[in-house]
XYZ file of C-alpha atoms in Angstrom:
353
model
C 11.618 13.510 -12.533
C 9.956 10.376 -13.695
C 7.439 9.071 -11.235
C 5.407 6.071 -10.141
C 7.914 3.576 -11.531
C 8.434 2.063 -14.937
C 6.006 -0.748 -15.570
C 8.578 -3.441 -16.250
C 6.872 -6.745 -15.471
C 8.141 -8.214 -12.242
C 6.660 -11.088 -10.273
C 7.159 -11.885 -6.631
C 5.781 -15.300 -5.612
C 5.056 -16.992 -2.323
C 3.666 -20.435 -1.506
C 0.551 -20.407 0.318
C -6.154 -24.413 14.034
C -7.494 -21.469 15.460
C -7.158 -20.956 19.199
C -9.850 -18.911 20.890
C -8.239 -16.584 23.410
C -9.115 -13.370 25.165
C -5.734 -12.134 26.366
C -4.318 -8.903 24.900
C -1.965 -8.978 21.958
C 1.787 -8.945 22.456
C 4.631 -8.308 20.057
C 6.487 -11.321 18.692
C 10.020 -11.832 17.422
C 8.600 -14.261 14.871
C 6.507 -13.153 11.909
C 4.275 -15.572 10.090
C 2.953 -15.124 6.582
C -0.045 -16.768 4.997
C -1.928 -16.496 1.716
C -5.704 -16.201 1.619
C -8.174 -15.390 -1.146
C -10.710 -12.569 -1.071
C -13.704 -12.800 -3.372
C -14.183 -9.765 -5.598
C -17.470 -9.949 -7.468
C -16.756 -6.602 -9.096
C -13.437 -7.732 -10.565
C -14.700 -11.234 -11.257
C -11.627 -12.863 -9.675
C -10.372 -13.853 -6.263
C -7.842 -11.395 -4.876
C -4.525 -12.822 -3.726
C -4.015 -11.548 -0.182
C -0.760 -11.777 1.743
C -1.093 -11.624 5.530
C 1.739 -11.043 8.003
C 1.058 -11.749 11.677
C 2.722 -12.281 15.062
C 3.679 -15.942 15.170
C 4.986 -18.568 17.499
C 7.950 -20.660 16.409
C 7.648 -23.140 13.559
C 6.665 -22.578 9.966
C 8.777 -22.711 6.811
C 11.415 -19.966 6.375
C 10.793 -18.015 3.168
C 11.879 -14.730 1.594
C 9.287 -12.281 0.274
C 9.671 -9.404 -2.155
C 13.027 -10.456 -3.539
C 13.722 -9.686 -7.210
C 16.675 -9.057 -9.487
C 16.747 -5.505 -8.101
C 15.598 -5.718 -4.492
C 16.527 -7.699 -1.400
C 13.803 -9.762 0.205
C 12.366 -9.873 3.714
C 12.204 -13.102 5.733
C 9.064 -14.598 7.264
C 7.758 -17.985 8.404
C 5.243 -19.488 6.010
C 2.083 -20.766 7.722
C 3.571 -20.483 11.212
C 1.053 -20.817 14.074
C -0.352 -17.450 15.064
C 0.563 -16.124 18.520
C -1.970 -16.187 21.318
C -3.981 -13.015 21.625
C -6.039 -10.605 19.583
C -4.414 -8.088 17.295
C -5.347 -4.824 15.551
C -5.554 -5.017 11.768
C -3.719 -2.915 9.184
C -4.943 -3.133 5.596
C -1.994 -2.397 3.315
C -2.244 -1.103 -0.259
C 0.726 -1.208 -2.645
C 1.615 1.052 -5.568
C 1.914 0.318 -9.272
C 4.784 -0.874 -11.456
C 7.825 -2.408 -9.749
C 6.134 -2.189 -6.356
C 2.836 -3.363 -7.768
C 2.167 -6.327 -5.526
C 1.677 -6.986 -1.852
C 4.941 -8.782 -1.187
C 7.002 -5.847 -2.478
C 6.035 -4.096 0.773
C 7.289 -6.873 3.036
C 9.983 -4.514 4.309
C 7.322 -2.469 6.128
C 4.729 -5.191 6.746
C 7.105 -7.476 8.642
C 8.116 -4.962 11.352
C 4.465 -3.983 11.827
C 3.606 -7.626 12.479
C 6.537 -7.807 14.872
C 4.943 -4.967 16.831
C 1.676 -6.834 17.274
C -0.398 -6.045 14.171
C -1.984 -8.331 11.628
C -1.180 -6.818 8.221
C -3.300 -7.879 5.242
C -2.431 -6.742 1.717
C -4.263 -7.653 -1.482
C -2.398 -7.604 -4.766
C -4.495 -5.210 -6.849
C -5.122 -6.947 -10.207
C -3.466 -5.580 -13.316
C -0.819 -3.498 -11.566
C 2.272 -5.548 -12.387
C 3.564 -8.846 -13.696
C 2.542 -10.823 -16.738
C -1.079 -9.653 -16.502
C -0.330 -5.968 -16.054
C -2.882 -3.722 -17.666
C -3.050 0.072 -17.969
C -6.846 -0.100 -18.012
C -7.022 -2.102 -14.784
C -4.322 0.023 -13.152
C -6.246 3.213 -13.883
C -9.521 1.883 -12.437
C -8.563 3.596 -9.203
C -12.045 3.261 -7.703
C -11.667 -0.539 -7.593
C -8.652 -0.404 -5.300
C -10.527 0.673 -2.131
C -13.116 -2.001 -2.943
C -10.233 -4.512 -2.918
C -9.365 -3.338 0.593
C -12.965 -3.733 1.737
C -13.130 -7.245 0.283
C -9.843 -8.077 2.009
C -11.292 -7.033 5.362
C -14.418 -9.091 4.662
C -12.243 -12.115 3.924
C -10.158 -11.616 7.057
C -13.284 -11.449 9.198
C -14.305 -14.874 7.873
C -10.945 -16.630 7.685
C -10.904 -19.415 10.320
C -7.165 -19.012 10.889
C -7.530 -15.331 11.855
C -11.102 -14.575 12.917
C -10.615 -15.270 16.626
C -7.340 -13.327 16.673
C -8.518 -10.004 15.290
C -9.639 -6.904 17.143
C -12.464 -6.111 14.775
C -13.001 -2.630 16.193
C -9.332 -1.656 15.697
C -8.736 -1.485 11.953
C -6.551 0.942 10.031
C -5.248 1.280 6.495
C -1.809 2.128 5.148
C -1.017 2.954 1.535
C 2.108 3.876 -0.401
C 2.094 5.769 -3.714
C -1.050 4.701 -5.583
C -1.867 2.776 -2.424
C -1.795 6.085 -0.556
C -4.583 7.405 -2.743
C -6.391 4.136 -2.086
C -6.162 4.800 1.646
C -7.625 8.276 1.172
C -10.451 6.892 -0.968
C -11.463 4.299 1.594
C -11.382 7.032 4.231
C -13.981 8.955 2.244
C -12.266 11.021 -0.483
C -13.980 10.819 -3.884
C -12.405 10.709 -7.322
C -13.349 13.409 -9.811
C -14.102 11.508 -13.025
C -13.207 14.474 -15.247
C -9.827 14.902 -13.587
C -9.118 11.190 -13.946
C -10.116 11.255 -17.627
C -7.695 14.096 -18.312
C -4.872 12.855 -16.105
C -2.735 11.531 -18.965
C -3.543 14.162 -21.586
C 0.118 15.195 -21.200
C 3.165 13.857 -19.357
C 3.218 16.839 -17.034
C 1.725 15.033 -14.036
C 3.169 11.544 -14.307
C 5.469 10.847 -17.251
C 6.298 7.243 -16.425
C 2.758 6.059 -15.747
C 1.106 8.139 -18.463
C 3.742 7.226 -21.030
C 2.872 3.578 -20.479
C -0.857 4.272 -20.618
C -0.635 6.100 -23.941
C 1.873 3.693 -25.493
C -0.591 0.922 -24.709
C -3.230 2.738 -26.747
C -5.446 3.527 -23.765
C -7.523 6.718 -23.859
C -8.743 7.515 -20.372
C -11.489 9.703 -21.855
C -12.915 6.580 -23.530
C -12.982 4.495 -20.347
C -16.261 3.864 -18.579
C -15.873 6.195 -15.598
C -19.468 5.901 -14.430
C -18.416 4.496 -11.065
C -15.246 6.548 -10.663
C -16.785 9.169 -8.379
C -18.624 6.792 -6.079
C -18.253 6.736 -2.310
C -15.777 3.998 -1.298
C -15.726 4.817 2.402
C -15.544 1.819 4.731
C -16.698 2.921 8.178
C -14.991 -0.049 9.865
C -11.656 1.671 9.291
C -10.692 3.979 12.156
C -7.379 5.442 10.942
C -5.654 5.988 7.596
C -2.042 6.693 6.723
C -0.810 7.613 3.242
C 2.798 7.915 2.077
C 3.333 9.898 -1.143
C -0.313 9.367 -2.197
C -0.575 9.444 -5.978
C -2.374 10.506 -8.007
C -3.790 12.703 -5.273
C -4.788 15.321 -7.840
C -7.613 13.247 -9.323
C -9.782 13.656 -6.234
C -12.612 16.103 -5.820
C -10.780 18.433 -3.432
C -13.865 19.336 -1.405
C -14.364 15.673 -0.532
C -11.272 15.735 1.700
C -13.175 17.918 4.170
C -15.756 15.128 4.552
C -13.236 12.609 5.934
C -14.125 11.989 9.565
C -11.355 9.635 10.731
C -7.813 10.659 11.705
C -5.397 10.675 8.775
C -1.620 10.921 8.736
C 0.145 11.973 5.536
C 3.855 11.714 4.733
C 5.720 13.045 1.733
C 9.171 11.799 0.775
C 11.623 14.522 -0.238
C 12.167 18.259 -0.072
C 8.991 20.244 -0.883
C 10.359 21.485 -4.204
C 11.222 17.924 -5.283
C 7.953 16.222 -4.346
C 6.007 15.544 -7.565
C 2.835 17.619 -7.675
C 0.752 14.498 -8.220
C 1.874 13.218 -4.790
C 2.006 16.531 -2.931
C -0.110 16.079 0.201
C 0.461 19.278 2.195
C -2.727 20.984 0.995
C -4.669 17.747 1.341
C -3.661 17.523 4.990
C -4.960 21.047 5.587
C -8.305 20.128 4.006
C -8.879 17.018 6.140
C -10.323 17.996 9.549
C -8.201 15.623 11.628
C -4.957 15.185 9.701
C -1.241 15.509 10.381
C 1.481 16.043 7.795
C 5.225 15.462 7.781
C 8.087 14.967 5.364
C 11.332 13.025 5.214
C 13.525 15.526 3.438
C 16.401 13.254 2.406
C 14.135 10.561 0.959
C 12.569 10.244 -2.483
C 9.535 8.520 -3.936
C 11.762 5.520 -4.638
C 12.595 5.205 -0.940
C 9.400 3.194 -0.572
C 11.032 0.380 -2.542
C 12.940 -2.349 -0.730
C 16.698 -2.008 -0.420
C 18.540 -2.453 -3.693
C 20.928 -5.311 -4.290
C 24.551 -4.584 -5.230
C 24.670 -3.773 -8.920
C 20.938 -3.029 -9.107
C 21.346 0.538 -10.471
C 23.429 -0.718 -13.379
C 21.047 -3.605 -13.988
C 18.061 -1.251 -13.981
C 19.780 0.908 -16.579
C 20.577 -2.136 -18.718
C 16.974 -3.320 -18.453
C 15.759 0.175 -19.446
C 13.666 0.588 -16.318
C 13.775 4.330 -16.883
C 13.457 5.409 -13.242
C 16.224 5.826 -10.622
C 14.805 3.076 -8.442
C 17.845 2.904 -6.172
C 18.241 6.643 -5.589
C 17.078 8.351 -2.434
C 17.439 12.000 -1.509
C 21.088 11.862 -0.509
C 22.727 11.832 2.898
C 21.400 8.539 4.284
C 21.095 4.993 3.082
C 17.734 3.487 2.193
C 18.012 1.249 5.227
C 18.322 4.316 7.468
C 15.365 5.980 5.757
C 13.320 2.800 6.157
C 14.179 2.720 9.851
C 12.709 6.204 10.243
C 9.647 5.411 8.136
C 8.962 2.203 10.033
C 9.247 4.079 13.330
C 6.813 6.758 12.129
C 4.320 4.186 10.886
C 4.445 1.913 13.928
C 4.133 4.906 16.257
C 1.127 6.239 14.359
C -0.737 2.941 14.266
C 0.119 2.101 17.868
C -1.316 5.449 18.930
C -4.415 5.053 16.771
C -5.227 1.380 17.315
C -3.452 0.188 20.449
C -3.837 3.059 22.873
C -6.465 2.636 25.580
C -9.527 4.869 25.125
């Protein structure tokens, strides 16, 4: 099964008075969205960060994550933030068709509705007109993007008085799942990363693109690949189909000290080895593991529009982006995933000590 999405260039765009309060956060029926920039000295660019948050009424209605294939998710642009202080979830997206922050609006919006501030950088080079196999495969820069996003949130006047700075978690899907594990303390094995695309056995879609682009991972500068990207401000990590999970130094999983929740999408025999997290969960001291058997890796995409499967075939996407595991609709699978995620983060970040 092809995996990690074809790298067809897709762009999702969004246009981009602080009240000091001490009362506890409450859920809101309204979700605001706002764009901020996070300085990344290492990348040499400002990261585009999308932030969803509990909002009061007002703001401009917009739709995020919509494309020729996928339905969008509504939010209120620049709506006033609700009174209160809120836990923070740092969200990391995958590569390819889901390679930007707004593609994950379907899960970010309900988290904000439940009383979280959700901040997601778009990792440079992962999709769109500036997509780059070299930048995509610099996996060690992704957790640094998350750290820089948290730094920017701590300083943003709009948010700084509304954040519970001691209640921060991270959520990642696909390549974002590996990002979540890296920022929790797992370390990349540079030799494994260099050899990852020697064949198509591990990831035919991603590695086919890498090789067709003339990129030799063995020739990349991997000096920093094995560094420690742990951010001790993060108290909980959740990873859904983390990939490529097989480029990590396996012994480093035992050094992760925070609680971690791992989810795989699909029946065990159908989960790609490069995303298989069952053994990883056993290696992490405080980890839980579960599966959604009738889902697939593509279930982490937004719902498909009518005619999207045929359009994807005509556009030679190459992956069954609208196929799940059978039995339930993507909307029903998303409902379960959203419930699992909100329950996990509520337990980890909202529960009283």
